[in-house]
Tab-separated table of C-alpha atoms in Angstrom:
chain	number	residue	atom	x	y	z
A	78	MET	CA	-10.899	-32.486	-26.880
A	79	ASN	CA	-7.670	-34.442	-26.532
A	80	TYR	CA	-7.382	-33.624	-22.847
A	81	HIS	CA	-6.253	-36.335	-20.495
A	82	TRP	CA	-8.910	-36.523	-17.769
A	83	ASN	CA	-7.915	-37.991	-14.442
A	84	TRP	CA	-10.456	-37.644	-11.678
A	85	GLY	CA	-8.420	-39.933	-9.439
A	86	ILE	CA	-5.871	-37.119	-9.072
A	87	PHE	CA	-7.595	-35.859	-5.922
A	88	PHE	CA	-6.571	-38.964	-3.990
A	89	GLN	CA	-2.939	-38.894	-5.052
A	90	PRO	CA	-0.387	-37.397	-2.650
A	91	ASN	CA	0.501	-33.753	-3.293
A	92	PRO	CA	4.129	-32.669	-3.775
A	93	MET	CA	4.111	-30.692	-0.517
A	94	GLY	CA	3.773	-33.910	1.461
A	95	THR	CA	0.735	-32.597	3.321
A	96	GLY	CA	-1.553	-35.449	2.252
A	97	THR	CA	-3.559	-35.722	-0.965
A	98	TYR	CA	-4.482	-33.034	-3.490
A	99	LEU	CA	-7.956	-33.071	-1.933
A	100	ASP	CA	-6.434	-32.167	1.451
A	101	MET	CA	-4.697	-29.260	-0.257
A	102	LEU	CA	-7.982	-27.922	-1.642
A	103	LEU	CA	-9.764	-28.421	1.672
A	104	SER	CA	-7.098	-26.492	3.579
A	105	GLY	CA	-7.602	-23.739	0.982
A	106	LEU	CA	-11.327	-23.836	1.671
A	107	VAL	CA	-10.713	-23.463	5.414
A	108	LEU	CA	-8.436	-20.485	4.788
A	109	THR	CA	-11.076	-18.928	2.480
A	110	LEU	CA	-13.695	-19.265	5.204
A	111	GLU	CA	-11.387	-17.931	7.933
A	112	THR	CA	-10.352	-14.912	5.865
A	113	GLY	CA	-13.955	-14.287	4.830
A	114	ALA	CA	-15.218	-14.533	8.418
A	115	LEU	CA	-12.615	-12.139	9.845
A	116	ALA	CA	-13.114	-9.700	6.957
A	117	TRP	CA	-16.874	-9.831	7.500
A	118	ILE	CA	-16.535	-9.038	11.208
A	119	ILE	CA	-14.374	-6.008	10.363
A	120	ALA	CA	-16.760	-4.957	7.567
A	121	LEU	CA	-19.845	-5.262	9.754
A	122	ILE	CA	-18.435	-3.312	12.714
A	123	THR	CA	-16.747	-0.527	10.718
A	124	GLY	CA	-19.548	-0.398	8.155
A	125	SER	CA	-22.184	-0.029	10.865
A	126	ILE	CA	-20.325	2.849	12.526
A	127	VAL	CA	-19.828	4.658	9.219
A	128	GLY	CA	-23.395	3.927	8.087
A	129	VAL	CA	-24.784	5.422	11.304
A	130	MET	CA	-22.496	8.451	10.932
A	131	ARG	CA	-23.997	9.122	7.518
A	132	THR	CA	-27.466	9.412	9.053
A	133	LEU	CA	-26.581	11.545	12.105
A	134	PRO	CA	-27.687	15.193	12.212
A	135	SER	CA	-24.026	16.284	12.566
A	136	LYS	CA	-22.574	17.733	9.341
A	137	GLY	CA	-19.052	16.654	10.236
A	138	ALA	CA	-20.097	13.032	10.762
A	139	ASN	CA	-21.976	13.066	7.432
A	140	TRP	CA	-18.957	14.397	5.643
A	141	PHE	CA	-16.653	11.825	7.210
A	142	GLY	CA	-19.020	9.000	6.257
A	143	PHE	CA	-19.264	10.279	2.688
A	144	ALA	CA	-15.468	10.612	2.303
A	145	TYR	CA	-14.908	7.164	3.839
A	146	VAL	CA	-17.287	5.438	1.449
A	147	GLU	CA	-15.956	7.261	-1.627
A	148	PHE	CA	-12.372	6.452	-0.631
A	149	PHE	CA	-12.906	2.712	-0.315
A	150	ARG	CA	-15.346	2.384	-3.207
A	151	ASN	CA	-13.347	4.103	-5.926
A	152	MET	CA	-10.239	1.934	-5.855
A	153	PRO	CA	-10.032	-1.641	-7.116
A	154	LEU	CA	-9.778	-4.164	-4.280
A	155	LEU	CA	-6.549	-5.492	-5.763
A	156	VAL	CA	-4.949	-2.024	-5.589
A	157	GLN	CA	-6.139	-1.632	-1.989
A	158	LEU	CA	-4.559	-4.938	-1.014
A	159	PHE	CA	-1.288	-3.791	-2.616
A	160	LEU	CA	-1.476	-0.552	-0.631
A	161	TRP	CA	-1.935	-2.453	2.643
A	162	PHE	CA	0.676	-5.069	1.792
A	163	PHE	CA	3.469	-3.229	-0.036
A	164	VAL	CA	2.969	0.480	0.643
A	165	LEU	CA	1.820	0.772	4.266
A	166	PRO	CA	4.948	-0.832	5.843
A	167	GLU	CA	7.147	1.629	3.940
A	168	LEU	CA	5.181	4.675	5.044
A	169	LEU	CA	5.253	3.752	8.738
A	170	PRO	CA	8.210	4.573	10.976
A	171	ASN	CA	11.040	2.084	10.382
A	172	SER	CA	10.518	-0.129	13.418
A	173	ALA	CA	6.754	-0.402	12.943
A	174	GLY	CA	7.189	-1.141	9.234
A	175	LEU	CA	9.747	-3.839	9.973
A	176	TRP	CA	7.465	-5.407	12.562
A	177	LEU	CA	4.625	-5.408	10.027
A	178	LYS	CA	6.758	-7.042	7.346
A	179	GLN	CA	7.950	-9.783	9.679
A	180	LEU	CA	4.504	-10.598	10.970
A	181	PRO	CA	3.799	-14.324	10.567
A	182	ASN	CA	0.821	-14.975	8.254
A	183	ALA	CA	1.104	-11.425	6.887
A	184	PRO	CA	-0.953	-12.240	3.725
A	185	PHE	CA	-3.782	-13.565	5.882
A	186	TRP	CA	-4.015	-10.492	8.119
A	187	THR	CA	-3.541	-8.128	5.180
A	188	ALA	CA	-6.264	-9.846	3.161
A	189	ALA	CA	-8.726	-9.928	6.068
A	190	ILE	CA	-8.145	-6.267	6.952
A	191	GLY	CA	-8.039	-5.054	3.339
A	192	ILE	CA	-11.168	-6.927	2.277
A	193	GLY	CA	-12.855	-5.981	5.554
A	194	PHE	CA	-12.396	-2.253	4.982
A	195	PHE	CA	-13.273	-2.595	1.282
A	196	MET	CA	-16.564	-4.303	2.154
A	197	SER	CA	-17.279	-1.952	5.087
A	198	ALA	CA	-17.995	0.867	2.611
A	199	ARG	CA	-20.663	-1.312	1.005
A	200	VAL	CA	-22.151	-2.296	4.379
A	201	ALA	CA	-22.265	1.404	5.309
A	202	VAL	CA	-24.237	2.272	2.165
A	203	GLN	CA	-26.707	-0.556	2.813
A	204	LEU	CA	-27.201	0.449	6.436
A	205	GLN	CA	-27.678	4.086	5.505
A	206	ALA	CA	-30.366	3.061	3.008
A	207	GLY	CA	-31.985	0.815	5.646
A	208	ILE	CA	-32.136	3.594	8.247
A	209	GLY	CA	-33.334	6.006	5.552
A	210	SER	CA	-36.191	3.689	4.620
A	211	LEU	CA	-37.681	3.772	8.137
A	212	PRO	CA	-40.653	6.110	8.613
A	213	ARG	CA	-39.645	9.459	10.137
A	214	GLY	CA	-42.170	8.913	12.908
A	215	GLN	CA	-40.086	6.146	14.490
A	216	LYS	CA	-37.244	8.460	15.356
A	217	MET	CA	-39.642	11.193	16.466
A	218	ALA	CA	-41.622	8.847	18.690
A	219	ALA	CA	-38.428	7.507	20.253
A	220	THR	CA	-37.187	11.044	20.934
A	221	ALA	CA	-40.570	12.028	22.351
A	222	LEU	CA	-40.331	9.116	24.780
A	223	GLY	CA	-37.187	10.745	26.143
A	224	LEU	CA	-34.596	8.406	24.625
A	225	THR	CA	-31.165	9.844	23.966
A	226	THR	CA	-29.709	9.687	20.424
A	227	VAL	CA	-27.662	6.636	21.390
A	228	GLN	CA	-30.750	4.932	22.783
A	229	VAL	CA	-32.807	5.847	19.695
A	230	TYR	CA	-30.273	4.041	17.495
A	231	ARG	CA	-29.667	1.196	19.947
A	232	TYR	CA	-33.276	0.284	20.690
A	233	VAL	CA	-35.340	1.581	17.750
A	234	LEU	CA	-33.574	2.397	14.487
A	235	LEU	CA	-30.789	-0.201	14.274
A	236	PRO	CA	-32.850	-3.298	15.169
A	237	MET	CA	-35.355	-2.326	12.457
A	238	ALA	CA	-32.788	-1.266	9.848
A	239	PHE	CA	-30.641	-4.394	10.206
A	240	ARG	CA	-33.674	-6.624	9.723
A	241	ILE	CA	-34.744	-4.727	6.612
A	242	ILE	CA	-31.299	-4.926	4.995
A	243	LEU	CA	-30.686	-8.579	5.845
A	244	PRO	CA	-31.182	-9.811	2.222
A	245	PRO	CA	-28.659	-7.365	0.670
A	246	LEU	CA	-26.297	-8.050	3.591
A	247	THR	CA	-26.417	-11.735	2.622
A	248	SER	CA	-25.136	-10.848	-0.853
A	249	GLU	CA	-22.434	-8.656	0.667
A	250	PHE	CA	-21.389	-11.549	2.909
A	251	LEU	CA	-21.142	-13.823	-0.132
A	252	ASN	CA	-19.169	-11.100	-1.948
A	253	THR	CA	-16.777	-10.959	0.995
A	254	ILE	CA	-16.135	-14.697	0.731
A	255	LYS	CA	-15.688	-14.458	-3.055
A	256	ASN	CA	-13.366	-11.465	-2.725
A	257	THR	CA	-10.922	-13.504	-0.655
A	258	ALA	CA	-9.846	-15.012	-4.001
A	259	VAL	CA	-8.163	-11.688	-4.823
A	260	ALA	CA	-5.719	-12.398	-1.992
A	261	ILE	CA	-4.041	-14.930	-4.304
A	262	THR	CA	-2.087	-11.877	-5.579
A	263	ILE	CA	-0.398	-11.319	-2.209
A	264	GLY	CA	0.377	-15.002	-1.849
A	265	LEU	CA	-2.504	-16.230	0.289
A	266	LEU	CA	-3.168	-19.876	-0.534
A	267	GLU	CA	-6.942	-19.827	-0.211
A	268	LEU	CA	-9.229	-22.020	-2.296
A	269	THR	CA	-8.529	-20.417	-5.692
A	270	GLY	CA	-4.828	-20.266	-4.851
A	271	GLU	CA	-4.700	-23.955	-3.923
A	272	ALA	CA	-6.596	-24.888	-7.109
A	273	ARG	CA	-4.069	-22.846	-9.082
A	274	SER	CA	-1.086	-24.550	-7.455
A	275	MET	CA	-2.712	-27.968	-7.852
A	276	GLN	CA	-3.010	-27.158	-11.567
A	277	GLU	CA	0.640	-26.132	-11.714
A	278	PHE	CA	1.873	-29.290	-9.994
A	279	SER	CA	-0.397	-31.851	-11.632
A	280	PHE	CA	-1.328	-30.202	-14.993
A	281	GLN	CA	-4.919	-31.316	-14.340
A	282	VAL	CA	-6.409	-27.881	-15.069
A	283	PHE	CA	-10.056	-28.754	-15.370
A	284	GLU	CA	-10.227	-31.177	-12.443
A	285	ALA	CA	-8.606	-28.607	-10.129
A	286	PHE	CA	-10.874	-25.721	-11.127
A	287	THR	CA	-13.989	-27.925	-11.214
A	288	ALA	CA	-13.332	-28.955	-7.610
A	289	ALA	CA	-12.813	-25.328	-6.553
A	290	THR	CA	-16.006	-24.317	-8.388
A	291	LEU	CA	-18.031	-27.026	-6.640
A	292	LEU	CA	-16.665	-25.979	-3.248
A	293	TYR	CA	-17.604	-22.322	-3.870
A	294	LEU	CA	-21.105	-23.398	-4.955
A	295	LEU	CA	-21.387	-25.486	-1.785
A	296	VAL	CA	-20.379	-22.541	0.422
A	297	ASN	CA	-22.916	-20.344	-1.388
A	298	ALA	CA	-25.688	-22.867	-0.874
A	299	VAL	CA	-24.918	-23.221	2.840
A	300	VAL	CA	-24.786	-19.451	3.419
A	301	VAL	CA	-27.991	-18.771	1.477
A	302	THR	CA	-29.876	-21.502	3.350
A	303	ALA	CA	-28.623	-20.343	6.748
A	304	MET	CA	-29.518	-16.732	5.987
A	305	ARG	CA	-33.008	-17.729	4.873
A	306	PHE	CA	-33.579	-19.308	8.289
A	307	LEU	CA	-32.180	-16.208	10.004
A	308	GLU	CA	-34.430	-13.966	7.882
A	309	ARG	CA	-37.504	-15.931	8.925
A	310	TYR	CA	-36.370	-15.847	12.565
A	311	VAL	CA	-35.921	-12.059	12.725
A	312	ALA	CA	-38.815	-11.112	10.401
A	313	ILE	CA	-40.721	-8.013	11.572
A	314	PRO	CA	-44.415	-8.713	12.226
A	315	GLY	CA	-46.674	-6.600	10.040
A	316	TYR	CA	-44.180	-6.272	7.173
A	317	ILE	CA	-44.655	-8.152	3.878
A	318	THR	CA	-41.998	-10.653	4.903
A	319	GLY	CA	-43.286	-10.824	8.493
A	320	LYS	CA	-45.223	-13.617	10.146
B	102	MET	CA	9.199	10.366	5.315
B	103	PHE	CA	9.211	10.546	1.508
B	104	SER	CA	12.925	11.400	1.486
B	105	ASN	CA	14.104	8.067	0.092
B	106	PHE	CA	11.365	7.822	-2.516
B	107	ASP	CA	11.874	8.643	-6.154
B	108	PHE	CA	8.726	9.992	-7.705
B	109	GLY	CA	10.567	10.708	-10.960
B	110	VAL	CA	10.128	7.022	-11.762
B	111	ILE	CA	6.447	7.762	-12.411
B	112	ILE	CA	7.235	10.512	-14.904
B	113	ARG	CA	9.655	8.270	-16.769
B	114	ALA	CA	7.123	5.456	-16.900
B	115	LEU	CA	4.148	7.617	-17.944
B	116	PRO	CA	4.148	6.722	-21.675
B	117	TYR	CA	4.353	3.007	-20.873
B	118	LEU	CA	1.684	3.247	-18.159
B	119	PHE	CA	-0.826	5.067	-20.325
B	120	TYR	CA	-0.140	3.972	-23.924
B	121	GLU	CA	0.359	0.296	-23.061
B	122	GLY	CA	-1.500	-0.079	-19.802
B	123	MET	CA	-4.388	2.342	-19.610
B	124	SER	CA	-5.348	1.905	-23.268
B	125	PHE	CA	-5.635	-1.855	-22.642
B	126	THR	CA	-7.713	-1.255	-19.504
B	127	LEU	CA	-10.053	1.234	-21.190
B	128	MET	CA	-10.423	-0.872	-24.331
B	129	LEU	CA	-11.182	-3.961	-22.260
B	130	THR	CA	-13.674	-2.027	-20.124
B	131	ALA	CA	-15.512	-0.489	-23.092
B	132	LEU	CA	-15.738	-3.668	-25.172
B	133	SER	CA	-16.684	-5.824	-22.166
B	134	ALA	CA	-19.400	-3.368	-21.137
B	135	LEU	CA	-20.811	-3.352	-24.671
B	136	GLY	CA	-20.608	-7.114	-25.109
B	137	GLY	CA	-21.878	-7.740	-21.575
B	138	LEU	CA	-24.823	-5.412	-22.171
B	139	ILE	CA	-25.839	-7.128	-25.440
B	140	PHE	CA	-25.387	-10.638	-24.066
B	141	GLY	CA	-26.920	-9.640	-20.726
B	142	THR	CA	-30.013	-8.189	-22.420
B	143	ALA	CA	-30.425	-11.457	-24.323
B	144	ILE	CA	-30.251	-13.383	-21.029
B	145	ALA	CA	-32.765	-11.026	-19.420
B	146	LEU	CA	-35.169	-11.528	-22.358
B	147	MET	CA	-34.710	-15.290	-22.039
B	148	ARG	CA	-35.632	-15.133	-18.350
B	149	LEU	CA	-38.734	-13.053	-19.037
B	150	SER	CA	-39.773	-14.938	-22.184
B	151	GLY	CA	-42.304	-17.171	-20.429
B	152	LEU	CA	-40.687	-20.266	-21.906
B	153	LYS	CA	-39.902	-22.310	-18.793
B	154	THR	CA	-36.800	-24.136	-20.025
B	155	LEU	CA	-35.248	-21.042	-21.590
B	156	GLY	CA	-35.878	-19.059	-18.420
B	157	ARG	CA	-34.374	-21.758	-16.250
B	158	ILE	CA	-31.205	-22.022	-18.358
B	159	ALA	CA	-30.732	-18.252	-18.159
B	160	GLY	CA	-31.382	-18.274	-14.406
B	161	LEU	CA	-28.880	-21.068	-13.840
B	162	TYR	CA	-26.253	-19.205	-15.861
B	163	VAL	CA	-26.724	-16.024	-13.831
B	164	ASP	CA	-26.682	-17.824	-10.465
B	165	PHE	CA	-23.644	-19.857	-11.452
B	166	MET	CA	-21.573	-16.872	-12.586
B	167	ARG	CA	-22.547	-14.858	-9.550
B	168	SER	CA	-21.523	-17.514	-7.051
B	169	LEU	CA	-17.934	-17.750	-8.313
B	170	PRO	CA	-15.079	-15.343	-7.576
B	171	LEU	CA	-14.002	-13.380	-10.641
B	172	VAL	CA	-10.404	-14.557	-10.222
B	173	LEU	CA	-11.516	-18.174	-10.576
B	174	VAL	CA	-13.621	-17.312	-13.647
B	175	ILE	CA	-10.592	-15.584	-15.195
B	176	PHE	CA	-8.540	-18.751	-14.692
B	177	TRP	CA	-11.379	-20.907	-16.078
B	178	PHE	CA	-11.617	-18.996	-19.339
B	179	TYR	CA	-7.873	-18.553	-19.666
B	180	PHE	CA	-7.435	-22.333	-19.755
B	181	LEU	CA	-10.768	-23.189	-21.378
B	182	VAL	CA	-10.820	-20.785	-24.337
B	183	PRO	CA	-7.882	-22.440	-26.190
B	184	TYR	CA	-9.717	-25.799	-25.985
B	185	ILE	CA	-12.984	-24.272	-27.195
B	186	GLY	CA	-11.080	-22.645	-30.063
B	187	GLN	CA	-9.561	-25.986	-30.941
B	188	TRP	CA	-12.982	-27.631	-30.869
B	189	LEU	CA	-14.547	-24.899	-33.039
B	190	THR	CA	-11.822	-24.862	-35.674
B	191	GLY	CA	-11.073	-28.578	-35.567
B	192	ALA	CA	-7.367	-27.920	-35.008
B	193	SER	CA	-5.148	-30.699	-33.713
B	194	ARG	CA	-3.924	-28.821	-30.627
B	195	PRO	CA	-5.333	-26.093	-28.334
B	196	ILE	CA	-5.188	-22.689	-30.046
B	197	SER	CA	-3.458	-19.777	-28.360
B	198	VAL	CA	-5.899	-16.868	-28.408
B	199	GLY	CA	-3.812	-14.162	-26.791
B	200	ALA	CA	-4.269	-12.161	-23.616
B	201	PHE	CA	-6.701	-9.588	-24.938
B	202	ALA	CA	-9.174	-12.008	-26.552
B	203	SER	CA	-9.099	-14.336	-23.567
B	204	SER	CA	-9.735	-11.591	-21.024
B	205	LEU	CA	-12.379	-9.973	-23.241
B	206	ILE	CA	-14.343	-13.240	-23.493
B	207	THR	CA	-14.025	-13.707	-19.722
B	208	PHE	CA	-15.365	-10.281	-18.858
B	209	ILE	CA	-18.202	-10.392	-21.408
B	210	MET	CA	-19.386	-13.746	-20.069
B	211	PHE	CA	-18.968	-12.701	-16.415
B	212	GLU	CA	-20.454	-9.214	-16.643
B	213	ALA	CA	-23.397	-10.452	-18.744
B	214	ALA	CA	-24.720	-12.126	-15.595
B	215	TYR	CA	-24.679	-8.799	-13.713
B	216	PHE	CA	-25.931	-6.679	-16.640
B	217	SER	CA	-28.776	-9.136	-17.240
B	218	GLU	CA	-30.107	-8.603	-13.710
B	219	ILE	CA	-30.015	-4.831	-14.227
B	220	MET	CA	-31.800	-5.094	-17.581
B	221	ARG	CA	-34.348	-7.491	-16.080
B	222	ALA	CA	-35.174	-4.945	-13.379
B	223	GLY	CA	-35.363	-2.279	-16.091
B	224	ILE	CA	-37.771	-4.296	-18.246
B	225	GLN	CA	-39.884	-5.089	-15.203
B	226	SER	CA	-40.075	-1.378	-14.369
B	227	ILE	CA	-42.052	-0.745	-17.586
B	228	SER	CA	-45.786	-0.704	-16.955
B	229	ARG	CA	-47.886	-3.520	-18.378
B	230	GLY	CA	-49.894	-1.103	-20.513
B	231	GLN	CA	-46.908	-0.340	-22.761
B	232	PRO	CA	-46.441	-3.775	-24.348
B	233	ALA	CA	-50.228	-4.178	-24.416
B	234	ALA	CA	-50.591	-0.924	-26.367
B	235	ALA	CA	-47.762	-1.938	-28.709
B	236	ASN	CA	-49.524	-5.243	-29.231
B	237	ALA	CA	-52.783	-3.471	-30.017
B	238	LEU	CA	-50.952	-1.373	-32.625
B	239	GLY	CA	-50.052	-4.626	-34.356
B	240	LEU	CA	-46.346	-4.753	-33.428
B	241	THR	CA	-44.772	-8.200	-33.207
B	242	TYR	CA	-43.022	-9.368	-30.010
B	243	ALA	CA	-39.616	-8.467	-31.470
B	244	GLN	CA	-40.838	-5.030	-32.544
B	245	THR	CA	-42.423	-4.377	-29.144
B	246	MET	CA	-39.147	-5.148	-27.438
B	247	ARG	CA	-37.042	-3.277	-29.969
B	248	TYR	CA	-39.091	-0.077	-30.245
B	249	VAL	CA	-41.070	0.192	-27.013
B	250	VAL	CA	-39.766	-1.762	-24.021
B	251	LEU	CA	-35.964	-1.899	-24.363
B	252	PRO	CA	-35.334	1.807	-25.096
B	253	GLN	CA	-37.269	2.779	-21.975
B	254	ALA	CA	-35.746	0.030	-19.853
B	255	PHE	CA	-32.280	1.036	-21.000
B	256	ARG	CA	-32.920	4.660	-20.197
B	257	ASN	CA	-34.367	3.961	-16.750
B	258	MET	CA	-31.381	1.791	-15.896
B	259	LEU	CA	-28.686	4.031	-17.401
B	260	PRO	CA	-27.262	5.242	-14.044
B	261	VAL	CA	-27.102	1.680	-12.695
B	262	LEU	CA	-25.530	0.437	-15.934
B	263	ILE	CA	-22.821	3.082	-15.708
B	264	THR	CA	-22.212	2.287	-12.030
B	265	GLN	CA	-21.749	-1.361	-12.988
B	266	THR	CA	-19.326	-0.259	-15.711
B	267	ILE	CA	-17.288	1.605	-13.085
B	268	VAL	CA	-17.152	-1.625	-11.064
B	269	LEU	CA	-16.106	-3.413	-14.261
B	270	PHE	CA	-13.371	-0.824	-14.847
B	271	GLN	CA	-11.983	-1.556	-11.384
B	272	ASP	CA	-12.389	-5.310	-11.805
B	273	THR	CA	-10.332	-5.415	-15.013
B	274	SER	CA	-7.304	-4.879	-12.736
B	275	LEU	CA	-7.695	-8.562	-11.798
B	276	VAL	CA	-6.206	-9.651	-15.151
B	277	TYR	CA	-3.040	-9.038	-13.113
B	278	VAL	CA	-3.251	-12.750	-12.189
B	279	LEU	CA	-2.540	-13.603	-15.858
B	280	SER	CA	0.460	-11.179	-15.951
B	281	ILE	CA	-1.309	-9.083	-18.601
B	282	THR	CA	-0.098	-5.496	-19.082
B	283	ASP	CA	-3.204	-3.544	-18.194
B	284	PHE	CA	-2.782	-0.322	-16.214
B	285	LEU	CA	-2.069	-2.049	-12.908
B	286	GLY	CA	0.003	-4.707	-14.693
B	287	ALA	CA	2.147	-1.998	-16.288
B	288	ALA	CA	2.545	-0.201	-12.955
B	289	SER	CA	3.510	-3.425	-11.236
B	290	LYS	CA	6.054	-4.350	-13.933
B	291	VAL	CA	7.775	-0.980	-13.576
B	292	ALA	CA	7.522	-1.261	-9.784
B	293	GLN	CA	9.274	-4.615	-9.763
B	294	ARG	CA	11.866	-3.691	-12.399
B	295	ASP	CA	12.937	-0.503	-10.610
B	296	GLY	CA	12.194	-1.628	-7.055
B	297	ARG	CA	9.768	1.279	-6.646
B	298	LEU	CA	6.679	-0.462	-5.276
B	299	VAL	CA	5.502	2.391	-3.054
B	300	GLU	CA	5.620	5.110	-5.718
B	301	MET	CA	4.030	3.027	-8.463
B	302	TYR	CA	1.229	1.507	-6.382
B	303	LEU	CA	0.357	4.868	-4.831
B	304	PHE	CA	0.220	6.390	-8.297
B	305	ALA	CA	-1.942	3.553	-9.629
B	306	ALA	CA	-4.310	3.966	-6.676
B	307	ILE	CA	-4.615	7.705	-7.303
B	308	VAL	CA	-5.328	7.200	-11.026
B	309	TYR	CA	-8.002	4.551	-10.430
B	310	PHE	CA	-9.492	6.681	-7.667
B	311	THR	CA	-9.641	9.841	-9.797
B	312	ILE	CA	-11.218	8.167	-12.812
B	313	SER	CA	-13.820	6.290	-10.736
B	314	CYS	CA	-14.613	9.412	-8.709
B	315	ILE	CA	-15.209	11.537	-11.786
B	316	ALA	CA	-17.360	8.809	-13.333
B	317	SER	CA	-19.484	8.317	-10.216
B	318	PHE	CA	-19.899	12.081	-9.901
B	319	GLY	CA	-21.216	12.020	-13.473
B	320	VAL	CA	-23.632	9.250	-12.560
B	321	ARG	CA	-25.027	11.313	-9.686
B	322	ARG	CA	-25.647	14.262	-12.013
B	323	LEU	CA	-27.256	11.992	-14.582
B	324	GLN	CA	-29.475	10.491	-11.900
B	325	ALA	CA	-30.626	13.946	-10.848
B	326	ARG	CA	-31.460	14.876	-14.454
B	327	ILE	CA	-33.393	11.690	-15.116
B	328	ALA	CA	-35.268	12.146	-11.839
B	329	ILE	CA	-36.503	15.578	-12.945
B	330	LEU	CA	-37.626	14.320	-16.342
B	331	ARG	CA	-39.875	11.610	-14.938
């Protein structure tokens, strides 16, 4: 390969005047984590509500949960981001649309909300499966004790279900972080975006993408380790994974 | 509220959207699914082979691919493939391989990691007695896999494999970052040329939604049929 390697490039100043190329990548990493964290909060809250709705005795709630999941699962994430970013402001009343378009950091909010709702459908499916995997007797016993439906979910079903689905939720959390890379298409300069612009400015393709790759691997390793500790901490006694 | 929209732009762009765009998307999806399945099955067999080093290499490959965002992998291969081509052919400068080949290689390599995990679960779902019986009949390892284990594993995993292909179909839209004219790329080119973002992106969303919905409905029916047979 007659490629000109230059690993020192990371310590050279970037053309934006915001420090070195390394600083550029690190600011991208921070933005990736911020977007991922906000999206995950949205996904977890909305996904939990929809997941619970899918298990309620009410037909209407079931139907809503089903339609919600199908809607967000059957469109590519990229198309959904375009809908939030380009289409939504045009469909709103003029003043609201204008306000939305002039919002500072619009790509950041769009990406966090878009990815959040996209992932919420997946969280909902996981939670539904988790609640479904609990023995019927748990709900019956809770009802027999005189708990209301809200209390049954709050004190019995949800604490169990969330612990059971913690491993798949870890993968969904990692997917949320990875999906932030799609936001490059609406101009968010997250980690992949910064690596791409570093490549465009410096022509050091492989150094830029290697650094981004290593940073993603690092984030993965940290999340997986942290979740393993959390899993051990919340393990249910008596289950295979329990103490 | 749709008064100042021009939905005729969709009609005028239909031939371009479907002949240029959708045929690229479908071709890429079908070939990547096929290539990913073959390569993924090979990786799954490597992991289950009992040879420690082989298994570890396959495991590392799968973990590595699955910890990176697809967009980054697309960029990697887009820039890497010309250099690999140069190295393979001994040319003096990086070879240009074209949009289709580059994205096809990307998706085969990326999806293989996901397909291999599905096939691994499928192979592990076959009871131990099956390969033992095949062994007793005098079949070699290759024959056992070819005639006994893989057909059953493939069949058990068919719904999951199709679901993954639907995900793949949606993910091919990400070649947008290389300005390739797949379905979304075609829609976005028309949208930007005519200044009709709303109409084109809504239409693209509806098309993706309809195709994925029909496919996942098919998967549910298939799942029900397989469930009865077992």
